[in-house]
C-alpha positions as a Python dict, from the first residue, in 0.01 Angstrom:
ca = {
    (1, 'X'): (0, 0, 0),
    (2, 'X'): (25, -181, 328),
    (3, 'X'): (79, -543, 423),
    (4, 'X'): (-121, -762, 658),
    (5, 'X'): (25, -1099, 756),
    (6, 'X'): (-134, -1390, 935),
    (7, 'X'): (148, -1629, 1023),
    (8, 'X'): (169, -1982, 1151),
    (9, 'X'): (-197, -2087, 1123),
    (10, 'X'): (-176, -2443, 1255),
    (11, 'X'): (-426, -2697, 1123),
    (12, 'X'): (-484, -3069, 1093),
    (13, 'X'): (-605, -3191, 751),
    (14, 'X'): (-614, -3494, 524),
    (15, 'X'): (-447, -3375, 203),
    (16, 'X'): (-220, -3593, -7),
    (17, 'X'): (-199, -3844, -288),
    (18, 'X'): (-165, -4149, -66),
    (19, 'X'): (-470, -4328, 75),
    (20, 'X'): (-294, -4332, 414),
    (21, 'X'): (-280, -3953, 412),
    (22, 'X'): (-655, -3939, 359),
    (23, 'X'): (-716, -4170, 655),
    (24, 'X'): (-449, -4057, 901),
    (25, 'X'): (-408, -3688, 814),
    (26, 'X'): (-118, -3454, 890),
    (27, 'X'): (-26, -3130, 1059),
    (28, 'X'): (-13, -2820, 838),
    (29, 'X'): (94, -2460, 870),
    (30, 'X'): (-43, -2178, 656),
    (31, 'X'): (108, -1829, 627),
    (32, 'X'): (-76, -1547, 453),
    (33, 'X'): (38, -1207, 330),
    (34, 'X'): (-201, -960, 167),
    (35, 'X'): (-136, -617, 23),
    (36, 'X'): (-404, -351, 29),
    (37, 'X'): (-440, 20, 80),
    (38, 'X'): (-441, 76, 455),
    (39, 'X'): (-441, 458, 444),
    (40, 'X'): (-811, 494, 521),
    (41, 'X'): (-814, 249, 812),
    (42, 'X'): (-501, 411, 957),
    (43, 'X'): (-699, 736, 976),
    (44, 'X'): (-1048, 611, 1066),
    (45, 'X'): (-956, 333, 1310),
    (46, 'X'): (-1254, 144, 1164),
    (47, 'X'): (-1247, -231, 1094),
    (48, 'X'): (-1473, -185, 790),
    (49, 'X'): (-1192, 15, 623),
    (50, 'X'): (-931, -259, 632),
    (51, 'X'): (-875, -628, 556),
    (52, 'X'): (-1006, -819, 856),
    (53, 'X'): (-751, -1085, 949),
    (54, 'X'): (-1025, -1284, 1124),
    (55, 'X'): (-1189, -1320, 781),
    (56, 'X'): (-857, -1432, 629),
    (57, 'X'): (-814, -1696, 900),
    (58, 'X'): (-1174, -1815, 852),
    (59, 'X'): (-1119, -1867, 477),
    (60, 'X'): (-796, -2059, 540),
    (61, 'X'): (-964, -2291, 792),
    (62, 'X'): (-1260, -2363, 563),
    (63, 'X'): (-1049, -2433, 255),
    (64, 'X'): (-800, -2648, 447),
    (65, 'X'): (-1093, -2865, 562),
    (66, 'X'): (-1168, -2961, 198),
    (67, 'X'): (-952, -3257, 98),
    (68, 'X'): (-718, -3223, -200),
    (69, 'X'): (-444, -3443, -333),
    (70, 'X'): (-215, -3146, -402),
    (71, 'X'): (-126, -2852, -179),
    (72, 'X'): (-121, -2637, -491),
    (73, 'X'): (-497, -2674, -524),
    (74, 'X'): (-554, -2585, -159),
    (75, 'X'): (-340, -2271, -187),
    (76, 'X'): (-516, -2167, -508),
    (77, 'X'): (-861, -2210, -353),
    (78, 'X'): (-757, -1992, -59),
    (79, 'X'): (-627, -1721, -294),
    (80, 'X'): (-938, -1734, -511),
    (81, 'X'): (-1165, -1686, -209),
    (82, 'X'): (-954, -1397, -78),
    (83, 'X'): (-1000, -1213, -407),
    (84, 'X'): (-1366, -1306, -443),
    (85, 'X'): (-1466, -1207, -88),
    (86, 'X'): (-1232, -918, -1),
    (87, 'X'): (-1231, -650, -270),
    (88, 'X'): (-959, -441, -100),
    (89, 'X'): (-688, -700, -160),
    (90, 'X'): (-454, -611, -446),
    (91, 'X'): (-198, -890, -403),
    (92, 'X'): (-182, -1200, -184),
    (93, 'X'): (64, -1477, -111),
    (94, 'X'): (-33, -1804, 53),
    (95, 'X'): (217, -2055, 187),
    (96, 'X'): (90, -2404, 274),
    (97, 'X'): (334, -2629, 463),
    (98, 'X'): (292, -3000, 529),
    (99, 'X'): (479, -3086, 849),
    (100, 'X'): (676, -3416, 850),
    (101, 'X'): (558, -3532, 507),
    (102, 'X'): (561, -3908, 438),
    (103, 'X'): (826, -3900, 166),
    (104, 'X'): (1067, -4163, 291),
    (105, 'X'): (1321, -3935, 453),
    (106, 'X'): (1385, -3706, 746),
    (107, 'X'): (1212, -3395, 607),
    (108, 'X'): (1075, -3127, 839),
    (109, 'X'): (824, -2985, 591),
    (110, 'X'): (732, -2929, 228),
    (111, 'X'): (600, -2588, 131),
    (112, 'X'): (389, -2462, -159),
    (113, 'X'): (382, -2085, -213),
    (114, 'X'): (141, -1919, -456),
    (115, 'X'): (88, -1550, -528),
    (116, 'X'): (-200, -1378, -703),
    (117, 'X'): (-262, -1013, -786),
    (118, 'X'): (-560, -816, -905),
}
């Protein structure tokens, strides 16, 4: 098994339970870690034999653009698409962070982390 990470994907989205969050939006950060067999790609040097991190980033951007009240739902949608579209993935972890959440305090971020395995 090998690990591919895509870290610090920065996005702007409109997730949240408050109507203000839907209108104003917030900054988000997404971190992704996937486990897959990388033996073949290490030998062949062929993109078709590995998990393409461009594809991972594309899925994250598309799912983050769909509004949800809860970050849990966003993270789960991302995981579900990873497993549906990329058969090589055996395990994946997605971390969705809301930067400066409107929770009435000086909080840098809130983070939801979900993991799924095949």
